[in-house]
mmCIF file of C-alpha atoms in Angstrom:
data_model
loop_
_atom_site.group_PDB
_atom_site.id
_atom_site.type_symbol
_atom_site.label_atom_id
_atom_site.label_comp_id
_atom_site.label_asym_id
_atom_site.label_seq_id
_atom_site.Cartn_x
_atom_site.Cartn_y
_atom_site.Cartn_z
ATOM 1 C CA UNK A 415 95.233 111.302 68.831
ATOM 2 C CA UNK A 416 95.477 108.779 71.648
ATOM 3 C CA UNK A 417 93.184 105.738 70.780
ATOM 4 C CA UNK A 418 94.470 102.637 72.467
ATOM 5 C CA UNK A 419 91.977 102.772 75.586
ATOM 6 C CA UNK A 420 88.499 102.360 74.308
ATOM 7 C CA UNK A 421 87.215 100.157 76.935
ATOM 8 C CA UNK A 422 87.130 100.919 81.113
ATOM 9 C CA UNK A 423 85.664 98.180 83.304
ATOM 10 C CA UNK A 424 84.304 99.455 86.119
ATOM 11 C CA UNK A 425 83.596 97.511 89.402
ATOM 12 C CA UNK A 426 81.692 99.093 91.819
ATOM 13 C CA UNK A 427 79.708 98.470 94.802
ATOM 14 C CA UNK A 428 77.235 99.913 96.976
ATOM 15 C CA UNK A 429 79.715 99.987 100.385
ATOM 16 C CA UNK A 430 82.144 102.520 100.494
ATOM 17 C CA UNK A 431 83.264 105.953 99.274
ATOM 18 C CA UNK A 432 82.998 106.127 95.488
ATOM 19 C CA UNK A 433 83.805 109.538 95.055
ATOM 20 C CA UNK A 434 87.368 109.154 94.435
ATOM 21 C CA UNK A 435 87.242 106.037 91.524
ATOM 22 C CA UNK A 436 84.670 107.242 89.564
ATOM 23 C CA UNK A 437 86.001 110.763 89.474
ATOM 24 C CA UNK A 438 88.867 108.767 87.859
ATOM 25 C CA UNK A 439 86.729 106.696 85.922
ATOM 26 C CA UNK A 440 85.131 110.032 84.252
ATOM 27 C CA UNK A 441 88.511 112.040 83.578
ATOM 28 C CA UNK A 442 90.075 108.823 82.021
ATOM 29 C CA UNK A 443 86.710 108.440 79.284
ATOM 30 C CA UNK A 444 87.021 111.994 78.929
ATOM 31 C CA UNK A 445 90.518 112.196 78.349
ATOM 32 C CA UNK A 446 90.679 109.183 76.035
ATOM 33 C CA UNK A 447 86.712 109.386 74.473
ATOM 34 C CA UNK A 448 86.261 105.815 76.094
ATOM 35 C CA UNK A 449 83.341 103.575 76.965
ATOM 36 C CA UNK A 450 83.086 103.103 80.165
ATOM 37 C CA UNK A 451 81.840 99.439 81.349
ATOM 38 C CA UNK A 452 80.790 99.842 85.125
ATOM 39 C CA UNK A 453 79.426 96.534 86.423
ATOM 40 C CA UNK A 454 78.091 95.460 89.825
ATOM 41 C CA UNK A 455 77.934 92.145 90.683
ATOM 42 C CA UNK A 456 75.343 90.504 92.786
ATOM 43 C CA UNK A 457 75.918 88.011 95.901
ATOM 44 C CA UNK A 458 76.136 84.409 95.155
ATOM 45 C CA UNK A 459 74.186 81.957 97.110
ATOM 46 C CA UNK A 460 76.699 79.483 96.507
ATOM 47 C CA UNK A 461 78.955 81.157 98.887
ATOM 48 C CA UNK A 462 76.405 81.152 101.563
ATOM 49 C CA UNK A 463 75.256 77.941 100.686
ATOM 50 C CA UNK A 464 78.592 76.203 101.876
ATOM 51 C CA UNK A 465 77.983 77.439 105.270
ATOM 52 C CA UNK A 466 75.288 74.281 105.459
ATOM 53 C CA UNK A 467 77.604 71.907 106.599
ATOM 54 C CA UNK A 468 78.558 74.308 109.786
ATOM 55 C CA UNK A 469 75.669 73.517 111.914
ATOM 56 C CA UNK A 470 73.354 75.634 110.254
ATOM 57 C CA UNK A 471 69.850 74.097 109.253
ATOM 58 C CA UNK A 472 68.474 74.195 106.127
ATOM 59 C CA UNK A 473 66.023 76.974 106.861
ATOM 60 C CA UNK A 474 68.834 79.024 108.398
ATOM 61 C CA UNK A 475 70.591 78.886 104.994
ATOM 62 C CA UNK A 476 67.837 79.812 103.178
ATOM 63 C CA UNK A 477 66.980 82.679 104.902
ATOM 64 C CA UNK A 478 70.845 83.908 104.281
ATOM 65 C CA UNK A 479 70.362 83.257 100.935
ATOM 66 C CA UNK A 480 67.468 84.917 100.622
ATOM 67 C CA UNK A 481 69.153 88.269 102.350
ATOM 68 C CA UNK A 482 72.054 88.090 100.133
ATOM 69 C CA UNK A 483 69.986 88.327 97.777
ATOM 70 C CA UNK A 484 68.247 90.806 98.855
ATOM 71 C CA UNK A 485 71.488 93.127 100.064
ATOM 72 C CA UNK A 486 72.741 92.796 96.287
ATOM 73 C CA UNK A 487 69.819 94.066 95.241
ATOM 74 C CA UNK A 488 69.932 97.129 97.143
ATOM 75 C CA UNK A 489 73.434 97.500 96.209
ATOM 76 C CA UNK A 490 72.507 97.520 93.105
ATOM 77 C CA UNK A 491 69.944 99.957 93.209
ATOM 78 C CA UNK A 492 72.295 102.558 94.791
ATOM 79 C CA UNK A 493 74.570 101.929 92.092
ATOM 80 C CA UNK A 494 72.363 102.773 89.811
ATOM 81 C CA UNK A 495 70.781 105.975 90.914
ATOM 82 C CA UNK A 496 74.669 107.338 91.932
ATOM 83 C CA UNK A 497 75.566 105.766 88.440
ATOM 84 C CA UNK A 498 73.028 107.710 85.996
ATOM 85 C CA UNK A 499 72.955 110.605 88.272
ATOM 86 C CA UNK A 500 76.882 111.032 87.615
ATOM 87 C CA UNK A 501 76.218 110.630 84.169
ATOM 88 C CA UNK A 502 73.139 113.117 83.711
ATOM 89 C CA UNK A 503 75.347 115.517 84.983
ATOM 90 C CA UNK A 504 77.929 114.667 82.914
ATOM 91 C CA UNK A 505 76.226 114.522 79.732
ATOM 92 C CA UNK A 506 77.584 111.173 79.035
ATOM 93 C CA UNK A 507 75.407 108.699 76.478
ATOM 94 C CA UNK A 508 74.241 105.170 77.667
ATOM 95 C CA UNK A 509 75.339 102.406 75.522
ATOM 96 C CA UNK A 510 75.605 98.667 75.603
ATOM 97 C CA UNK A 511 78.471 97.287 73.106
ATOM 98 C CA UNK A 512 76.479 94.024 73.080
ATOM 99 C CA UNK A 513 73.514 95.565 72.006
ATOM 100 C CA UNK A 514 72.473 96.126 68.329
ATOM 101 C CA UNK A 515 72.703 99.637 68.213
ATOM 102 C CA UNK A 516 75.253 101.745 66.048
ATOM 103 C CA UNK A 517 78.689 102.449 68.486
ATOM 104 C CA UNK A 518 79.075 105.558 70.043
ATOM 105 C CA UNK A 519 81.310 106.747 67.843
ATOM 106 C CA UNK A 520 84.410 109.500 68.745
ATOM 107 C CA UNK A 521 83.384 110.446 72.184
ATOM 108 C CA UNK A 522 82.394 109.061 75.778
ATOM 109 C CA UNK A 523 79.956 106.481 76.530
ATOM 110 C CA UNK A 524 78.736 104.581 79.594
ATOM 111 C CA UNK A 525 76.638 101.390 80.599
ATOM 112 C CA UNK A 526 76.051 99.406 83.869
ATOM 113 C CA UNK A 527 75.541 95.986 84.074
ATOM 114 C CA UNK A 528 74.266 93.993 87.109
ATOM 115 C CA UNK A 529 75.928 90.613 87.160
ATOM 116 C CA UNK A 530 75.091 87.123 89.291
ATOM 117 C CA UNK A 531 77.107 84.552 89.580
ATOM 118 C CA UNK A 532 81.055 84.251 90.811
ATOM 119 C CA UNK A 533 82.399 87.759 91.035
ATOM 120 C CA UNK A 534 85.701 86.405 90.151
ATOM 121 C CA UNK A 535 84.381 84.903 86.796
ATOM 122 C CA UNK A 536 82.149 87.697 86.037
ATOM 123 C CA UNK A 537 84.560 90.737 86.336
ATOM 124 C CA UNK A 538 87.643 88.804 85.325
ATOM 125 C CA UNK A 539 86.541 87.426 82.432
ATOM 126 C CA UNK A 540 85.343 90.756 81.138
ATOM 127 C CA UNK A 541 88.871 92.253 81.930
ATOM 128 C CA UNK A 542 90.330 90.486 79.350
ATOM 129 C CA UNK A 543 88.364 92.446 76.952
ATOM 130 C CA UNK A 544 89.357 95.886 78.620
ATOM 131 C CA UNK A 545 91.842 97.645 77.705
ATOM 132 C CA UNK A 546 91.988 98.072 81.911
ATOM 133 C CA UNK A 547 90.209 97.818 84.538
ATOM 134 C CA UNK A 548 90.109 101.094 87.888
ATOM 135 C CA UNK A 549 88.689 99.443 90.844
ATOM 136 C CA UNK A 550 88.768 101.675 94.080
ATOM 137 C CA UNK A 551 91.198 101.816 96.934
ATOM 138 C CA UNK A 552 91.461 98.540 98.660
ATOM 139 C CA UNK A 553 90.628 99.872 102.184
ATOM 140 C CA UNK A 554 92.121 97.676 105.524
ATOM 141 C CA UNK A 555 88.432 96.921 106.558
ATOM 142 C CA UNK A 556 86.921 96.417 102.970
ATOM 143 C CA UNK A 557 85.240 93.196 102.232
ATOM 144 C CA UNK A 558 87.577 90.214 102.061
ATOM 145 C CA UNK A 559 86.065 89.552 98.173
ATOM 146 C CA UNK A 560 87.133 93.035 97.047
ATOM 147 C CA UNK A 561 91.168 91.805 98.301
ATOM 148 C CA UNK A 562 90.183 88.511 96.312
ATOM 149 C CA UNK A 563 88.740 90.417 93.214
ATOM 150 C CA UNK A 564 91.372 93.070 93.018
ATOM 151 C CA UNK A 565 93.968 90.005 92.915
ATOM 152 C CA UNK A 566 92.060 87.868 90.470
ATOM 153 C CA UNK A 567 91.871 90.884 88.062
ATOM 154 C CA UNK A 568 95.762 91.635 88.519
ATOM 155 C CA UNK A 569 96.651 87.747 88.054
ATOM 156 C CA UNK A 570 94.063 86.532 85.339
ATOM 157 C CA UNK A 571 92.681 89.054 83.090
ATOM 158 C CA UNK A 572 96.027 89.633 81.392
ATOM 159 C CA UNK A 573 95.274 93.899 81.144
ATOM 160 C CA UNK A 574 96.582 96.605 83.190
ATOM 161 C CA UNK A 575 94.917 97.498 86.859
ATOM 162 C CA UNK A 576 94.662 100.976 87.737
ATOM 163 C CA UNK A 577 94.067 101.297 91.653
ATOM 164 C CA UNK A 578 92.339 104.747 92.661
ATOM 165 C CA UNK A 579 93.453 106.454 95.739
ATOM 166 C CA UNK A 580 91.455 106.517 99.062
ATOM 167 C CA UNK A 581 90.679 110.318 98.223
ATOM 168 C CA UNK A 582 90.009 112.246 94.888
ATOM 169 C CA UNK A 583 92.923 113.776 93.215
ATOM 170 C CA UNK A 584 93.090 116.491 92.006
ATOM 171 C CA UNK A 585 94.765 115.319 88.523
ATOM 172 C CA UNK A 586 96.327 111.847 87.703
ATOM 173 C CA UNK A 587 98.613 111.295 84.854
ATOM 174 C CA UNK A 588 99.949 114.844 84.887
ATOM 175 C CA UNK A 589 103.302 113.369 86.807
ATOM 176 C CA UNK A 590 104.220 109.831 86.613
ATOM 177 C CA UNK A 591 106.813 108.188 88.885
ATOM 178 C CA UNK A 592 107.443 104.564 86.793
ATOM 179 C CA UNK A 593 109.206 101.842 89.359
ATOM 180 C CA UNK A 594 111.351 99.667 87.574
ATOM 181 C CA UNK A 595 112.910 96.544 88.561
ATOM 182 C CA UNK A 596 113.988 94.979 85.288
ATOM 183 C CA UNK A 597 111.302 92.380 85.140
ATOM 184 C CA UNK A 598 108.714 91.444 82.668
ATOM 185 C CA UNK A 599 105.961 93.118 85.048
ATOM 186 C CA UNK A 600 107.471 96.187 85.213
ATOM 187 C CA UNK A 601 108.316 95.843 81.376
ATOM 188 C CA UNK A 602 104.498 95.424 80.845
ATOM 189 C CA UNK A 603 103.676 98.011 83.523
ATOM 190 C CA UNK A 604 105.761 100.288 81.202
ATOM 191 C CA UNK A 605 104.314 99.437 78.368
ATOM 192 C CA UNK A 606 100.627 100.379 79.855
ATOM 193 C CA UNK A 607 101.751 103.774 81.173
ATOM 194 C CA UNK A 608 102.548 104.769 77.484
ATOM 195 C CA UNK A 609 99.139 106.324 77.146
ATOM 196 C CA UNK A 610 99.710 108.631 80.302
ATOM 197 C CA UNK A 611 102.960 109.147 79.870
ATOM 198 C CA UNK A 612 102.378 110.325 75.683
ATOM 199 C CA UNK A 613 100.620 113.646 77.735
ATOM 200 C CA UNK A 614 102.122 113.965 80.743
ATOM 201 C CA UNK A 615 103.967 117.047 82.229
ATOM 202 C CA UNK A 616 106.823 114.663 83.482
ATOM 203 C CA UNK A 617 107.952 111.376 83.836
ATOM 204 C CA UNK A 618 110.428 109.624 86.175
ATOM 205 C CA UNK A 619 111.934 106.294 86.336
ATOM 206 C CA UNK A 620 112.238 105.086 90.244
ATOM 207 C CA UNK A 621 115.256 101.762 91.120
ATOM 208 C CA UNK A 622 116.869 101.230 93.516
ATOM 209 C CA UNK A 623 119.684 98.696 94.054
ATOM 210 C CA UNK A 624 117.554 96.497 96.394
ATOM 211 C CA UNK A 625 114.589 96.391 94.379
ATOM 212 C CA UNK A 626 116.634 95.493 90.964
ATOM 213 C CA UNK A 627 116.527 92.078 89.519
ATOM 214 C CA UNK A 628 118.151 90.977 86.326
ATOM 215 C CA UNK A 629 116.837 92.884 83.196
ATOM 216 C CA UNK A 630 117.147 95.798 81.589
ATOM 217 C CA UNK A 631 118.989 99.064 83.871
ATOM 218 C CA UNK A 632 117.133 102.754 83.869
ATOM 219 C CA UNK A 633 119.121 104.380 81.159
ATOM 220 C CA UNK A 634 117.561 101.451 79.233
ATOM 221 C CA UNK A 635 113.975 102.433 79.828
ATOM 222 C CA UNK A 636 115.053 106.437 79.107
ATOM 223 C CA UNK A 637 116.206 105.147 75.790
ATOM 224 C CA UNK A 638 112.906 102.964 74.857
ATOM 225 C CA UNK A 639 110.624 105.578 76.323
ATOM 226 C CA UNK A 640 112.875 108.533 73.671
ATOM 227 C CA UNK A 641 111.583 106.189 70.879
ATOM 228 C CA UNK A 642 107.961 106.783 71.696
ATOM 229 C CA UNK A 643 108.611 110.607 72.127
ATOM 230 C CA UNK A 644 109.000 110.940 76.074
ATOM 231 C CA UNK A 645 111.432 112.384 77.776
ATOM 232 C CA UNK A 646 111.987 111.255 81.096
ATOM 233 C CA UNK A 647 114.188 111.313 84.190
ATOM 234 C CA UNK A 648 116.253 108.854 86.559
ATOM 235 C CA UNK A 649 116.458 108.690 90.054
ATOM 236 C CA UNK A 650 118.248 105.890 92.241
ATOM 237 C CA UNK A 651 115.980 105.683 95.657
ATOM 238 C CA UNK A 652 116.810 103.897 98.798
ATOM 239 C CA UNK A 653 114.575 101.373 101.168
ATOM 240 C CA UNK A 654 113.478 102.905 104.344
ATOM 241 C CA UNK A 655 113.513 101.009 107.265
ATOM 242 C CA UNK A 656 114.580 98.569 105.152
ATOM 243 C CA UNK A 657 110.718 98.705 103.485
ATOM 244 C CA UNK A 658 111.404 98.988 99.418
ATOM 245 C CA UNK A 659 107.908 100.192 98.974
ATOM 246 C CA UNK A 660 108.347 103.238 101.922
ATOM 247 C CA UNK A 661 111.062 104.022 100.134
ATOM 248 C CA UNK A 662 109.106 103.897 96.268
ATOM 249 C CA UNK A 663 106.034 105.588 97.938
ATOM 250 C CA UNK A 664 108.633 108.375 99.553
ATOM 251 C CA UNK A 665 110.715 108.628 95.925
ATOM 252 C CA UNK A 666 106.662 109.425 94.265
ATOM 253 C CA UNK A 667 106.260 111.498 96.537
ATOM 254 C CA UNK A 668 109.172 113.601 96.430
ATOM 255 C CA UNK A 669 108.778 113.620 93.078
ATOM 256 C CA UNK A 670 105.247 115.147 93.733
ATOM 257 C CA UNK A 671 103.755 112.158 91.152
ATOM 258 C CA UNK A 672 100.230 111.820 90.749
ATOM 259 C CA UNK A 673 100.337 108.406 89.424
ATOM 260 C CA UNK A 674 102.319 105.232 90.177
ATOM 261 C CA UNK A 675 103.565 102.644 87.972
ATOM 262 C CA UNK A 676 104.527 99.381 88.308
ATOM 263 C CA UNK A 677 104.727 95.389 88.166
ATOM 264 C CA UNK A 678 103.324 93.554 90.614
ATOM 265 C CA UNK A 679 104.489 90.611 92.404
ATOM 266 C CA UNK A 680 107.732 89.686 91.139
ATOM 267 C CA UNK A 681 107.833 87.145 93.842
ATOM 268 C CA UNK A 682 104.913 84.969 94.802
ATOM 269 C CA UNK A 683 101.852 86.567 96.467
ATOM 270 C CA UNK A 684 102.241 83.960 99.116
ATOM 271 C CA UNK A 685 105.663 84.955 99.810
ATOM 272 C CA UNK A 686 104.152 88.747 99.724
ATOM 273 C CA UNK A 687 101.400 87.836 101.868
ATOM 274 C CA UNK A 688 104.143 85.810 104.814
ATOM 275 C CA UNK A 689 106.961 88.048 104.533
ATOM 276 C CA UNK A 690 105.596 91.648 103.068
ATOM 277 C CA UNK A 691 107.092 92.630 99.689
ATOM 278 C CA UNK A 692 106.859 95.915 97.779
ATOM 279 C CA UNK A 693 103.063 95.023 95.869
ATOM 280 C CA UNK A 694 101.531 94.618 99.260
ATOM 281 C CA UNK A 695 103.054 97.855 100.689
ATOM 282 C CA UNK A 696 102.186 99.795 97.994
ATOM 283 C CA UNK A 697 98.132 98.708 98.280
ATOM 284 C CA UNK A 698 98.120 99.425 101.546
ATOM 285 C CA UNK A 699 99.874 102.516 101.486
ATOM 286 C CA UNK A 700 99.441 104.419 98.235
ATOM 287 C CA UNK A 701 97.803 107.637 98.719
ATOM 288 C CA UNK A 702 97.962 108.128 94.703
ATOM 289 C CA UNK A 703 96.425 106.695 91.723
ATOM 290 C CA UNK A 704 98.620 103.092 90.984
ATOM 291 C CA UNK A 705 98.764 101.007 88.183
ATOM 292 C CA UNK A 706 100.207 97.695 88.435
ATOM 293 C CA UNK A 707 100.436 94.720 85.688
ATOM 294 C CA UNK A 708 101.222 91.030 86.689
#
């Protein structure tokens, strides 16, 4: 039986189409008889209350803090209701690990916790005891913090990140298209697919001459991926347009993959950021469910 992922973290918010994540979110518990740990974190009037020293009078910033407030209470609320009604209907039981109350046991579980404070503190820090984290797709015109989030996860919570595509699938895990670069984030990246790739129909291994640093070659990964019982395939893909990640999306595709793996900024994320890179394609692009590791 597969056993390693016990524990999802879930980070939602009230803005935006949640459809596709948490139909991820409840196919991953299902499949692997996980908890699932959905938080939502509340505004924090620290943020608003650095906006003081920009002209704004004391009164002003009060009455922002006070809406923040307000807004992430309202967010939270719709959370909530879309939260338990999602579980009603899926007949999932509510439990808190840091309550007192026996574990769930062998099958699926769910709680939702509303957080204050610095949403990069708050959800990081309870990455690190996930065994990964699915946040949704991280749309062009999505709130600058869920950008800053997603990254803080992917850099400091040491666990896997699985991205969720802009619309529902319909399956993820059944085909898996694995980039590798020879790296040690795509070596960890590998090493977090195991899971999917224990089950999964087929499994590919994506280079490409471009994107290949010094490490380990394909026929490498085929062998350690034989010793843990998968069988897998190599293909050699080419940039397009000189764009590494067109060409790794384009590969996936061709491939007809359902899910994505692989490591995430093997260069700097300021260098991604100036000059584009193959990480910041692939969130802007990916039309499939992605997991990275950093």
């Amino acid at each position: 039986m597969l056993n390693n992922i016990k524990n999802i973290l879930l980070p939602l918010n009230g803005s935006g189409d949640l459809e596709s994540v948490m139909g991820i979110a409840l196919e991953f518990a299902k499949r692997f008889e996980a908890h699932l740990s959905a938080v939502v974190v509340g505004s924090d009037p620290s943020e608003v209350a650095t906006l003081a020293g920009e002209g704004l009078s004391a009164g002003m910033v009060s009455e922002m803090i006070d809406a923040a407030a307000n807004e992430a209470q309202r967010r939270a609320i719709e959370v909530r209701a879309y939260f338990d009604t999602l579980m009603r209907q899926n007949a999932i039981e509510r439990y808190s690990p840091s309550s007192a109350s026996s574990p769930p046991g062998e099958h699926v579980s769910a709680s939702l916790d509303v957080l204050d404070g610095s949403e990069h503190d708050a959800i990081t820090w309870r990455a690190r005891l996930a065994d990964m984290t699915l946040v949704p797709f991280l749309a062009t015109d999505a709130d600058p913090r869920a950008s800053e989030t997603l990254h803080a996860i992917l850099f400091d919570s040491g666990r896997p990140l699985v991205i969720a595509p802009p619309k529902p699938p319909k399956s993820v895990g059944k085909r898996i298209a694995i980039a590798w670069n020879g790296t040690p984030e795509s070596s960890l990246a590998l090493r977090c697919t195991l899971p999917w790739a224990k089950t999964a129909e087929a499994v590919q291994i994506l280079t490409s001459p471009t994107y290949q640093r010094r490490g380990p070659e394909a026929e490498d990964v085929l062998a350690y991926l034989r010793l843990h019982g998968i069988s897998a395939t190599a293909r050699t893909f080419e940039p397009i347009d000189r764009s590494v990640g067109s060409g790794l999306l384009t590969a996936a595709q061709e491939f007809e993959a359902d899910m994505l793996s692989m490591g995430a900024y093997s260069h700097s994320r300021l260098r991604q950021m100036i000059l584009g890179g193959v990480t910041r394609h692939i969130l802007e692009n990916a039309n499939l469910t992605v997991l990275m590791s950093r």
